[in-house]
XYZ file of C-alpha atoms in Angstrom:
631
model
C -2.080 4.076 54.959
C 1.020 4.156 52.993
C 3.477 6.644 54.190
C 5.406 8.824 51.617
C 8.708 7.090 51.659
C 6.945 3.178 51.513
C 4.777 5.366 48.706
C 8.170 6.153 46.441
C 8.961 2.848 46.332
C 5.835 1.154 45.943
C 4.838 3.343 42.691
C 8.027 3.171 40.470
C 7.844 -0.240 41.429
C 4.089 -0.727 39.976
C 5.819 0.722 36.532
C 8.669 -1.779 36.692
C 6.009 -4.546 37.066
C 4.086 -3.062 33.941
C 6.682 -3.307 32.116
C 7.728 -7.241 33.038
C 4.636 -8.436 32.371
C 4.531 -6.694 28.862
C 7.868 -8.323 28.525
C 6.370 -11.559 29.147
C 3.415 -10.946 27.095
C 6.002 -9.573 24.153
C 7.636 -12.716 24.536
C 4.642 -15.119 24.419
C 3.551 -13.224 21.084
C 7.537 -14.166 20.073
C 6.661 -17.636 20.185
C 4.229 -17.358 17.856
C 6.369 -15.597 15.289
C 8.991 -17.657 15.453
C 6.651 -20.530 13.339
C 6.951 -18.329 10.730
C 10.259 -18.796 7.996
C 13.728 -17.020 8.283
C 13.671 -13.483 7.610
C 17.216 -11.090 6.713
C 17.160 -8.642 9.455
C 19.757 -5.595 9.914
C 19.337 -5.212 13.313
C 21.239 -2.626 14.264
C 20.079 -0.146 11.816
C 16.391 -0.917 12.216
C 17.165 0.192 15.902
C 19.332 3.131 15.152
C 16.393 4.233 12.465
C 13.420 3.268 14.790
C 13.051 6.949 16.366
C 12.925 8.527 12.624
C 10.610 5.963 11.496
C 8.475 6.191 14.136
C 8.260 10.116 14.693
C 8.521 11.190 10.875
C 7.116 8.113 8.651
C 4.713 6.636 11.030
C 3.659 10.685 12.297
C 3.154 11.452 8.445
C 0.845 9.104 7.847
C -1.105 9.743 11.357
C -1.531 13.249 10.608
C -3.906 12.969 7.828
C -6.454 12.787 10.284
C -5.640 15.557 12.053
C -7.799 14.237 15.327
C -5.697 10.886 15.046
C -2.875 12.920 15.003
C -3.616 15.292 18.082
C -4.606 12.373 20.085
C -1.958 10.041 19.380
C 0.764 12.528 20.260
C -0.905 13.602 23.563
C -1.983 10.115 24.965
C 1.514 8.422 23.289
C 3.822 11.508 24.801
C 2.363 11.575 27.852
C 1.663 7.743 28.555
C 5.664 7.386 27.968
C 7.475 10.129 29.514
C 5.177 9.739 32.629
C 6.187 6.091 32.911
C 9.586 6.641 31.928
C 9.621 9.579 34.872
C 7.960 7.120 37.275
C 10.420 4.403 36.942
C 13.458 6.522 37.397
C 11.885 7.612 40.599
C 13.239 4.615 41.983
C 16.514 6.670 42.509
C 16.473 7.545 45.875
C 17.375 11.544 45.081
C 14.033 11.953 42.603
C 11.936 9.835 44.882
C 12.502 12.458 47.438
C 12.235 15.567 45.448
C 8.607 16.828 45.630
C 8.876 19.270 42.416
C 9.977 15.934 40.643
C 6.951 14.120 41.678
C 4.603 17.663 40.418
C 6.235 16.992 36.920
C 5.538 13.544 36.936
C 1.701 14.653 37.813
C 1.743 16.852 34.980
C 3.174 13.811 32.580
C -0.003 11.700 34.014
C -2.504 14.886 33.191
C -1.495 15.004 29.760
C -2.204 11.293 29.274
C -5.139 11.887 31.186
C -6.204 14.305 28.277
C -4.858 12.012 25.739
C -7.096 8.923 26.940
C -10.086 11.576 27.224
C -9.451 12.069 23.228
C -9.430 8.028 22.564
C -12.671 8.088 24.395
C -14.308 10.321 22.793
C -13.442 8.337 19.678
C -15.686 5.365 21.302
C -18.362 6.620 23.664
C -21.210 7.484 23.237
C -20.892 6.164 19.863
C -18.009 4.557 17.799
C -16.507 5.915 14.774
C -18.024 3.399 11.959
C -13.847 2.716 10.839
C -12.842 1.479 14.169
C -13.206 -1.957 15.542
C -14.766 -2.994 18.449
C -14.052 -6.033 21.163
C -10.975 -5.210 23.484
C -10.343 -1.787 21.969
C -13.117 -0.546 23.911
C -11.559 -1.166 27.129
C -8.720 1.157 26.124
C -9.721 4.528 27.080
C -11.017 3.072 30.265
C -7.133 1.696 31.222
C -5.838 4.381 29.666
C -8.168 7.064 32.118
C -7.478 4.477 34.987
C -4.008 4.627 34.837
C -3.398 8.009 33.970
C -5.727 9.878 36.915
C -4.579 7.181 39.549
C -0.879 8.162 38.465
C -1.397 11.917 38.748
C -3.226 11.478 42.310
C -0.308 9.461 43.235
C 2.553 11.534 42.299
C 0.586 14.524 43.849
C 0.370 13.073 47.097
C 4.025 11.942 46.733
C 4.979 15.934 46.220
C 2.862 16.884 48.951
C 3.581 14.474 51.596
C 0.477 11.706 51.330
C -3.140 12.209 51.872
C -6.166 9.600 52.608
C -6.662 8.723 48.996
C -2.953 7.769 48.216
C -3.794 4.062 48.485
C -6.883 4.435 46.399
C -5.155 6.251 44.020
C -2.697 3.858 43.356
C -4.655 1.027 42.977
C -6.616 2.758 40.314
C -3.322 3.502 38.495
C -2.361 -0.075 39.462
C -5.144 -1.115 37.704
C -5.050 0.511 34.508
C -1.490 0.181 33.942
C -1.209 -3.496 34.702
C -3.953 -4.032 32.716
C -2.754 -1.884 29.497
C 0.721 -4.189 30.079
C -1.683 -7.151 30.337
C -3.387 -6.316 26.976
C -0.175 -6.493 25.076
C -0.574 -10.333 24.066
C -3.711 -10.137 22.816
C -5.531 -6.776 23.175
C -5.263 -3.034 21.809
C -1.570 -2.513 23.533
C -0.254 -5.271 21.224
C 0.321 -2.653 18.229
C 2.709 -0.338 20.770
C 5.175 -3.322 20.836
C 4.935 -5.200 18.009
C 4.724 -1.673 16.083
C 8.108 -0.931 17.605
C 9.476 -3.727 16.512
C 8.336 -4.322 13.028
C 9.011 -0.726 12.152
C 12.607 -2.092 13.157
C 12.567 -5.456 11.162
C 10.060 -3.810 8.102
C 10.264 -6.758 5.505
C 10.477 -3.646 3.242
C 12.911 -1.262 4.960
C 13.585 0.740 1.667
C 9.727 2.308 2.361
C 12.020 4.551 4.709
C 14.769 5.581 2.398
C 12.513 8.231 0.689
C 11.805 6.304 -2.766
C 8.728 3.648 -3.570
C 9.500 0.341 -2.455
C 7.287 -1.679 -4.549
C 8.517 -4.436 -6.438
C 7.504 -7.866 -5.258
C 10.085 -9.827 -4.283
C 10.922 -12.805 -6.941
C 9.780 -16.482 -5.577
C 12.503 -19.236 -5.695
C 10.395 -21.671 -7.946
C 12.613 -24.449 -6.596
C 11.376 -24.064 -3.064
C 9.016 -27.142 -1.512
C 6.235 -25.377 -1.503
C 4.933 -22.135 -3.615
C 3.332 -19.039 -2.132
C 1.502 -18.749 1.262
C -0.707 -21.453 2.581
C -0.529 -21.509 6.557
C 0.715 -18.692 8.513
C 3.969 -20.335 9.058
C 4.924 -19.514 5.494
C 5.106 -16.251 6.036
C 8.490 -14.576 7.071
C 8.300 -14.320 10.760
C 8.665 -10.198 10.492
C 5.548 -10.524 8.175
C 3.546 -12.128 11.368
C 4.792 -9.641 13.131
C 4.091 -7.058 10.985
C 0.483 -8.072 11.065
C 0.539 -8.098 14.861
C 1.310 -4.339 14.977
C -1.990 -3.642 13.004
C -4.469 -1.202 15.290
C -7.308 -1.753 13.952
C -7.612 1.664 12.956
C -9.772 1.181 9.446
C -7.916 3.357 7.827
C -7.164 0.913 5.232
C -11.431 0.020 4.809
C -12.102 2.992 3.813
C -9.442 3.633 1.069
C -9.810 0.133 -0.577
C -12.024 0.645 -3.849
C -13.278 -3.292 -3.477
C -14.570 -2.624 0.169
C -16.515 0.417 -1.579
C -17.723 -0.906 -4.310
C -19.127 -3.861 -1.641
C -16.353 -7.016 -3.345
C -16.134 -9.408 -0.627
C -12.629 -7.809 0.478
C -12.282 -5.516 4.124
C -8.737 -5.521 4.139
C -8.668 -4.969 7.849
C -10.451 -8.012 8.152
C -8.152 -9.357 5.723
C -5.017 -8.713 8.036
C -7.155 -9.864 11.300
C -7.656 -12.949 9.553
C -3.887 -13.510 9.054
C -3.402 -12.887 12.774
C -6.435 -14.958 13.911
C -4.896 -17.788 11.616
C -1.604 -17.795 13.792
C -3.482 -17.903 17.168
C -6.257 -20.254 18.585
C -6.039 -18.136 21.180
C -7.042 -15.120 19.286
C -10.178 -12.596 20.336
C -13.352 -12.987 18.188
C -13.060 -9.817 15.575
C -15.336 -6.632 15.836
C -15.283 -4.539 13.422
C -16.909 -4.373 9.811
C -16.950 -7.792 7.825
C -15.927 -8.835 4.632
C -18.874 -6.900 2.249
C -21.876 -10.166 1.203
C -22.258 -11.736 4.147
C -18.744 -14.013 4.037
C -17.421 -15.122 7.853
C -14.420 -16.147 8.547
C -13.893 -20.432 9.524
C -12.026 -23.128 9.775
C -9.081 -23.769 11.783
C -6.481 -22.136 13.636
C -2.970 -22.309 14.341
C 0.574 -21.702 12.068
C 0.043 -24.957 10.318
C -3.587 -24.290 9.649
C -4.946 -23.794 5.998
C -6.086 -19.810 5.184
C -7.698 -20.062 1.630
C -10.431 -22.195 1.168
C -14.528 -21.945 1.000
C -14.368 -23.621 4.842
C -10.984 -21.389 5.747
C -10.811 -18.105 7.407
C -10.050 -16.468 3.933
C -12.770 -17.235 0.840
C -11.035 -17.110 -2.244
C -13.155 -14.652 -3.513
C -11.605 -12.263 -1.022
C -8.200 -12.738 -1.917
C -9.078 -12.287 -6.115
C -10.955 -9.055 -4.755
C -8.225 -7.169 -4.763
C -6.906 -4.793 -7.510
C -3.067 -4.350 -5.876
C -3.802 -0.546 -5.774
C -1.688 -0.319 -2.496
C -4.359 2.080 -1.080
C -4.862 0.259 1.728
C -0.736 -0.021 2.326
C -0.778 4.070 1.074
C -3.103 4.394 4.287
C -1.836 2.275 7.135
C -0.184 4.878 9.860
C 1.676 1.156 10.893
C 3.219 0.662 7.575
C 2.081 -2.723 7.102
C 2.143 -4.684 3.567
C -1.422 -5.800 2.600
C -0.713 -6.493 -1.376
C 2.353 -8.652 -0.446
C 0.042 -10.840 1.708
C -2.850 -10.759 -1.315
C 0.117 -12.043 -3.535
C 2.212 -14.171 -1.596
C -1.398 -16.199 -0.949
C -2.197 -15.974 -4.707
C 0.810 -17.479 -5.665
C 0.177 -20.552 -3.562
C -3.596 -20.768 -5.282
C -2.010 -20.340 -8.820
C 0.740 -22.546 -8.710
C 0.213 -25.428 -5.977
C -3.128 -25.797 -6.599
C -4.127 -24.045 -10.177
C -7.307 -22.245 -8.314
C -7.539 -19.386 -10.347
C -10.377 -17.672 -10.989
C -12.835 -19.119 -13.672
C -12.064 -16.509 -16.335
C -8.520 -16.011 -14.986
C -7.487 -18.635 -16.724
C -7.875 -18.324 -20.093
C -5.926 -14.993 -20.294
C -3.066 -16.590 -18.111
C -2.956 -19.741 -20.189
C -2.370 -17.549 -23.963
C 0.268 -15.547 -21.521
C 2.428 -18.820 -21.089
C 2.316 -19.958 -24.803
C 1.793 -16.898 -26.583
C 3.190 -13.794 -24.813
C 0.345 -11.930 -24.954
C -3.236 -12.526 -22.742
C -5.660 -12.624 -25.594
C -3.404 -14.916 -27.565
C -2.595 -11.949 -30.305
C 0.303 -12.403 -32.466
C 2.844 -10.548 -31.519
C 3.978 -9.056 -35.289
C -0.122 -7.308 -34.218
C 0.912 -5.142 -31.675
C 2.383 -2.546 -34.149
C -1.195 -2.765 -36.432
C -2.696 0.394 -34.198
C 0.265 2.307 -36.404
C -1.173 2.090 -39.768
C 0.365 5.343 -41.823
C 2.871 6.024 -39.406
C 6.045 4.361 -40.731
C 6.789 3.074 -36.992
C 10.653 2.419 -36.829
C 11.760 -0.865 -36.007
C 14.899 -1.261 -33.445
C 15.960 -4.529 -35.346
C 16.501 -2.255 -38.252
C 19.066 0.223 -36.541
C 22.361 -0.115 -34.645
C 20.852 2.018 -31.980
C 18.191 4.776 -30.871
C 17.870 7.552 -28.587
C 14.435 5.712 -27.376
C 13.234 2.364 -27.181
C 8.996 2.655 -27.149
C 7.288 -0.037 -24.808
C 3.674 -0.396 -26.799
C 2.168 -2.647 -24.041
C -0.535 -4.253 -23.852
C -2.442 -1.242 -24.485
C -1.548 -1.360 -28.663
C -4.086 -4.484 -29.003
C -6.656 -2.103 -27.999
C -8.059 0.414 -30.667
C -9.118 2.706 -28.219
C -5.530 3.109 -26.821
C -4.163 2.610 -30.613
C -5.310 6.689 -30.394
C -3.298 7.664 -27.385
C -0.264 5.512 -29.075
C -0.691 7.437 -32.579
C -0.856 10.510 -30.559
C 2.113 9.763 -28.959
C 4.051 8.699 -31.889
C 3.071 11.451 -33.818
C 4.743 13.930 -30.521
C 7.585 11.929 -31.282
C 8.433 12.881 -34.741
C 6.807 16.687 -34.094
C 9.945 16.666 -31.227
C 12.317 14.739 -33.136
C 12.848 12.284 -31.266
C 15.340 9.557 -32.393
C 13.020 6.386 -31.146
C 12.066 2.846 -32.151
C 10.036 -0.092 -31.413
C 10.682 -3.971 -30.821
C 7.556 -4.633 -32.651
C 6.905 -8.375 -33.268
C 9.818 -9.352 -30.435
C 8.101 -7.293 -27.567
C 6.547 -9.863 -25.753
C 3.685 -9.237 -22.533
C 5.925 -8.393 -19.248
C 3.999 -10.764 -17.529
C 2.769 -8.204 -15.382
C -1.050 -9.849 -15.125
C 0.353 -13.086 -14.537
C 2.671 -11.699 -11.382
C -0.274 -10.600 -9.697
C -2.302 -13.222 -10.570
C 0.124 -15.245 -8.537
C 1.826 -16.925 -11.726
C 5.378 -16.195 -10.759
C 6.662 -19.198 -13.124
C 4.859 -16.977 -16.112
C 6.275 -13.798 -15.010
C 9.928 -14.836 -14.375
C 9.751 -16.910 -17.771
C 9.025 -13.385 -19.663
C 11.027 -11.442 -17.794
C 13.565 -13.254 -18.596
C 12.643 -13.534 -22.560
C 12.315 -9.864 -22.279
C 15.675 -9.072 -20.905
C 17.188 -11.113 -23.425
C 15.715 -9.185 -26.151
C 16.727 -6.303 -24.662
C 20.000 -7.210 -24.252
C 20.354 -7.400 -27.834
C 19.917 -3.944 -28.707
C 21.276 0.018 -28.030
C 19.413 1.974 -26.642
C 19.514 5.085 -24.108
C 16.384 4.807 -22.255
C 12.635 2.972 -22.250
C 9.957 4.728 -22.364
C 6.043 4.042 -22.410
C 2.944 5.066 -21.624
C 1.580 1.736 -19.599
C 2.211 2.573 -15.911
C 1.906 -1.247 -15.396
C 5.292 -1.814 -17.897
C 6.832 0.653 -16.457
C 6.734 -0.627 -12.913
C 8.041 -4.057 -13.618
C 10.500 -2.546 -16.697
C 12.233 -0.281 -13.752
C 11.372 -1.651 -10.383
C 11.018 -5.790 -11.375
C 13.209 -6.626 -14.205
C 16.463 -5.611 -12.558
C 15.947 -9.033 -10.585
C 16.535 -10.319 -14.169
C 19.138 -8.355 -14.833
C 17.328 -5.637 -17.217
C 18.533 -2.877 -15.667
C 17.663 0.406 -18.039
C 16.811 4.042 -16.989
C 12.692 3.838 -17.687
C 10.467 6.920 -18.007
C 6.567 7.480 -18.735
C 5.589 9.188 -21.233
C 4.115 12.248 -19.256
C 7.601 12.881 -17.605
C 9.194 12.409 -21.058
C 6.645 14.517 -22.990
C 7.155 17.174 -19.952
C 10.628 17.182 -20.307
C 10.342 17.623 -24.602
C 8.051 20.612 -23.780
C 10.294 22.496 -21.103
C 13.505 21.691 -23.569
C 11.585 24.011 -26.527
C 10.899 20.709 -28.555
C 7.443 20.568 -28.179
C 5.322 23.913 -28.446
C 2.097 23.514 -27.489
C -0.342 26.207 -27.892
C -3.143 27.056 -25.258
C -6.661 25.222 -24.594
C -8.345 27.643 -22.411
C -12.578 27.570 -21.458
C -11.546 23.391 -20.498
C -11.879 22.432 -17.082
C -9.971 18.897 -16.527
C -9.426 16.535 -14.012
C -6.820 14.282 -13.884
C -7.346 10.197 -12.603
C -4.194 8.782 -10.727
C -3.549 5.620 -12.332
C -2.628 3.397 -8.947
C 0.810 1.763 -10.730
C 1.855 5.593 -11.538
C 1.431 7.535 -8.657
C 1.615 4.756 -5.748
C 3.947 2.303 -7.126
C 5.867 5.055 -9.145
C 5.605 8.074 -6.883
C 5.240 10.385 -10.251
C 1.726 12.598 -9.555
C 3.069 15.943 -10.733
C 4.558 15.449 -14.878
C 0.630 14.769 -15.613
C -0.781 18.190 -13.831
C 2.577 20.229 -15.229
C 1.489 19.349 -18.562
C -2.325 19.691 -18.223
C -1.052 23.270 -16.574
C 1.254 24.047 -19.789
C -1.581 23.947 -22.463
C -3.520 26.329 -20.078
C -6.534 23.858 -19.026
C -8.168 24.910 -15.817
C -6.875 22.084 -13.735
C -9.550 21.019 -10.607
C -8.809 17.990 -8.454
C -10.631 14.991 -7.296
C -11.896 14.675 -3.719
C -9.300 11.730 -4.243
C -5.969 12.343 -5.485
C -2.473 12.330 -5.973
C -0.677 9.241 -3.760
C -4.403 8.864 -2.318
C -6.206 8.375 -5.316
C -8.962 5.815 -5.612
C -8.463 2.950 -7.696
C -10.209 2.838 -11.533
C -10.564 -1.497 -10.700
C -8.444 -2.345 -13.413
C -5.225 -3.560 -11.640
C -4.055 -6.465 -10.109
C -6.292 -8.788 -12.270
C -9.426 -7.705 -11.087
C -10.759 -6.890 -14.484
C -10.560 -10.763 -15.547
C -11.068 -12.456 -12.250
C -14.647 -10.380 -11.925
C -15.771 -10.453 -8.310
C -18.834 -9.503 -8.346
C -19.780 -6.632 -5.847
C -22.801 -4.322 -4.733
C -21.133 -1.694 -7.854
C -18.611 -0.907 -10.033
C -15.292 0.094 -9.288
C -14.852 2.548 -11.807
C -18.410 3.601 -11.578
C -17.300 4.875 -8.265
C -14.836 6.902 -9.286
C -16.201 8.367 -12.323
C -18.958 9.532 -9.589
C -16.102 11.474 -8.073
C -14.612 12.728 -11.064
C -18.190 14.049 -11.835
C -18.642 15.843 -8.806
C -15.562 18.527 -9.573
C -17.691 19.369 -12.350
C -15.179 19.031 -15.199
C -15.930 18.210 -19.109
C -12.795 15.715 -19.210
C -11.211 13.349 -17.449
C -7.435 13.252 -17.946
C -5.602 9.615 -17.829
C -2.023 8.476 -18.302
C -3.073 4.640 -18.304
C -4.302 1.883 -20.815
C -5.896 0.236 -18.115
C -7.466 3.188 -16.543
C -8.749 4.213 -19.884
C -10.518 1.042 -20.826
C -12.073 1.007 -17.158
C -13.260 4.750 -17.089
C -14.757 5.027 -20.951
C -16.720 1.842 -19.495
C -18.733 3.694 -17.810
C -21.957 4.011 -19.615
C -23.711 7.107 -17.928
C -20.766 8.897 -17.469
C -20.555 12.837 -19.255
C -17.488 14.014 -19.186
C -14.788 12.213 -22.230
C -11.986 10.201 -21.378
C -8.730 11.759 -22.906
C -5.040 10.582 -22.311
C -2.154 12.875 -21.253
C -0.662 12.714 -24.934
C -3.696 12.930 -26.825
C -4.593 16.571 -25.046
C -0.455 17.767 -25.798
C -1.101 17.006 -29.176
C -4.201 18.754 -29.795
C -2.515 21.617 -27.901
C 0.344 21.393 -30.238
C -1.724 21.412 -33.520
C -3.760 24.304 -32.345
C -0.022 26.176 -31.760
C 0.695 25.925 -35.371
């Protein structure tokens, strides 16, 4: 039997050895993301940062769940400081101090607790969200480890017992086994989590503000887009690396839901599986209709195909809501990936989707995706005597139409709009025939060359005129007027119109009587509230005309999707349902008579839905009715 002293050594020592091998393992997972391009990574800050990111970004996200959230801290906290306590034991003054070695058992019985909670998670019966395969082993290292340590460091503070030995071969055990299961198995998210919250390809996620522009794509490079999992940055492989598995991001993504061939879980598995032959088989829920992953393996392998890991169909799936990023307690980027492969498909090989193409096509040599002309877009203003900009030295307010003013259903939100306007007096104009499309379809379609051509038409045309400030009421414009088109140099303060209608209302410009006996709801549009990170101009207003305001189930930053984003609506995967059939199902369960949007798209989606009761009204249309009845 070990002795005490022999037993100080040998157990600090068993941490020590944990942590070599997980260095080793770390450093075989390096390998891998090293086939992966040059990244820019500040270093230093991402390590000075890491503790905030982890404890107050990462721990936001967790705590939605407030069982996650409990469990993580307890099994986390305790798993490190009792580790951390064990290896300083080494020092001959701890390793001798019995009280030392009863705090160290107390570290251990907190874990103990912690991996008790994962359990529970998993036996007798698995949460539907999480995945299967090595994660089930977890709570068994996890309890191995943690009850062998506490036995151990009890004998060690009260001078050895029978069981010592036993005791540390059970933590000896679990603890070399949760270092082993760093390469490949559940511990891999602890490390490469770490680390890719230090080298996020999108660090400005932690500066407080939305970070969601796509980054523009050198169109001189050898090859376009994402085809192997060496084109991808190596802190994007990484990134991927640190996922948990968690299915967090399943059960937010409105394709999964409405049963699209997309899982985005899977879908980041997949990108990891890709990189490694080696990788385990997957277990948790598949892509919705049946699809399994094939085809090869390895950074030079192909990911898109019919006979690849990814179906195409999976990849045009997606609507770019960001739920699935809004969701992930790891902070990984899911839309980037869905992009960054599109643009491969789109430009290197033209694989759009069938009826993708037609809409893309009249975007490259017309400027608008039904192949309108563009002296239309101004036709939903019939009466109005709608300013043009080319007529004035300068205005207060340049008005985006969008794509929205083809549309004669959002031709009334725009008249509405207009006619707040003039009621404010508002000194505004329009670019009318020389407002082109900004090419936002076409970006996440993959068609960078499309985008980056209109951008930069648009910014010209800009350039050409005075004005103070953009503003529109096309949440899609918006996000690639303020967050994309500085990379074009069109850099110009850009508000939508519920934060500039707001704004006319609180200044005394706009006096809006009272609709009371309405109960509204109000629909998130996706490129607002995720991408923009505005949720509360919309409810202040809906509050200021006195409607009785009730939320969705969904809402705010966690909205669901209405399927009209990203190019869903015109590369139509078919699914099990509908999209916005879904969510007009949760709009109808708060019960109220209208349905308050802020979004062409979301508009065109939601009235779509045939057995739906409650009416579809914009943000602008309501003001005005309240301001008419305040006469």
């Amino acid at each position: 039997m070990a002795g005490p002293v022999s037993l100080a050594t040998v157990f600090p020592g068993l941490v020590w050895a944990m942590a070599a091998l997980a260095l080793v393992q770390v450093a075989r997972r390096a390998i891998l993301w090293r086939a992966g391009a040059t990244a820019p990574v500040a270093w230093l800050e991402g390590l000075a940062k890491l503790p905030r990111r982890y404890l107050v970004d990462v721990h936001n996200v967790v705590a939605r769940d407030a069982y996650a959230s409990r469990m993580h801290a307890v099994v986390a906290g305790g798993l490190l400081v009792a580790s951390v306590l064990t290896a300083l034991a080494i020092l001959p003054p701890l390793g001798g101090f019995a009280p030392y070695w009863i705090l160290v058992a107390l570290a251990f019985a907190v874990t103990a607790a912690g991996a008790l909670l994962v359990g529970a998670r998993r036996y007798p019966r698995r949460t539907p969200r999480l995945s299967a395969g090595r994660f089930q082993i977890l709570p068994v290292l996890l309890v191995a480890y943690a009850l062998g340590g506490a036995a151990t460091a009890l004998a060690l503070a009260t001078g050895g017992g029978l069981l010592a030995p036993v005791a540390l071969a059970l933590a000896a055990a679990g603890g070399l086994g949760l270092a082993f299961e760093v390469r490949h198995g559940p511990m891999r998210h602890a490390a490469a989590g770490a680390l890719h919250l230090v080298a996020h390809p999108r660090p400005g996620r932690f500066a407080g503000r939305p970070d969601t522009a796509l980054q523009p794509l050198d169109l001189e490079a050898p090859r376009l887009g994402v085809a192997t999992p060496a084109d991808f940055t190596w802190n994007r492989l990484l990134s991927y690396d640190a996922c948990v598995s968690c299915g967090r991001c399943e059960t937010a993504c409105p394709a999964f839901a409405a049963g699209q061939p997309l899982n985005p879980k899977r879908l980041i598995q997949d990108l990891v599986a890709g990189l490694s032959p080696a990788e385990p088989a997957y277990a948790g829920a598949p892509y919705p209709g049946g699809r399994e992953a094939a085809g090869g393996r390895g950074p030079l392998a192909r990911l898109i195909g019919p006979d690849a890991r990814i179906h195409p169909d999976t990849l045009w799936s997606c609507t770019t809501c960001r739920a699935c990023v809004e969701e992930c307690p790891m902070m990984i980027e899911h839309v980037d990936a869905v992009v960054a492969l599109r643009r491969h498909e789109t430009l290197e090989r033209g694989a759009l989707p069938e009826k993708a193409v037609a809409p893309v096509t009249e975007l490259r040599q017309a400027g608008d995706p039904g192949g309108r002309p563009l002296r239309a877009r101004t036709d939903f203003a019939a009466g109005l005597d709608l300013p043009l900009i080319s007529g004035r030295e300068s205005t207060d307010v340049l008005l985006w139409l969008g794509e929205g003013a083809y549309d004669l259903r959002y031709g009334r939100t725009l008249r509405a709009l207009v006619r707040l306007l003039r009621e404010a007096g508002v000194d505004f104009a329009v670019l009318g025939p020389e407002e082109r499309d900004t090419g936002d379809l076409a970006r996440r379609l993959g068609d960078e060359a499309t985008f980056q051509d209109l951008a930069r038409t648009n910014a010209a045309t800009l350039a050409r005129h005075r004005f103070r400030r953009i503003v529109t009421a096309d949440p899609h414009a918006l996000h690639a007027l303020r967050n994309e088109y500085p990379d074009f140099g069109a850099r110009y303060p850009v508000v939508h119109h519920s934060a500039f209608l707001l704004k006319l209302v609180r200044d005394g410009r706009l006096n809006p009587g009272r609709l009371p006996d309405r109960t509204v709801t109000y629909h998130d549009p996706c490129y607002l509230a995720r991408y923009n990170g505005e949720t509360e101009a919309p409810r202040a207003l809906l509050d200021a005309i006195g409607l009785t305001r009730v939320e969705m189930a969904r809402s705010g930053r966690r909205a669901m999707c209405c399927g009209g984003g990203g190019g869903a609506p015109v590369s139509d995967i078919p699914g099990e349902r509908r999209i916005p059939d879904l969510r007009m199902a949760q709009a109808a369960e708060t019960g109220a008579g209208t349905v308050a949007v802020a979004c062409p798209s979301c508009t065109a989606m939601l009235e779509g839905v045939t057995d739906r009761e409650a009416e579809i009204r914009d943000i602008a249309e309501l003001l005005l009715e309240a301001v008419e009845t305040g006469r």
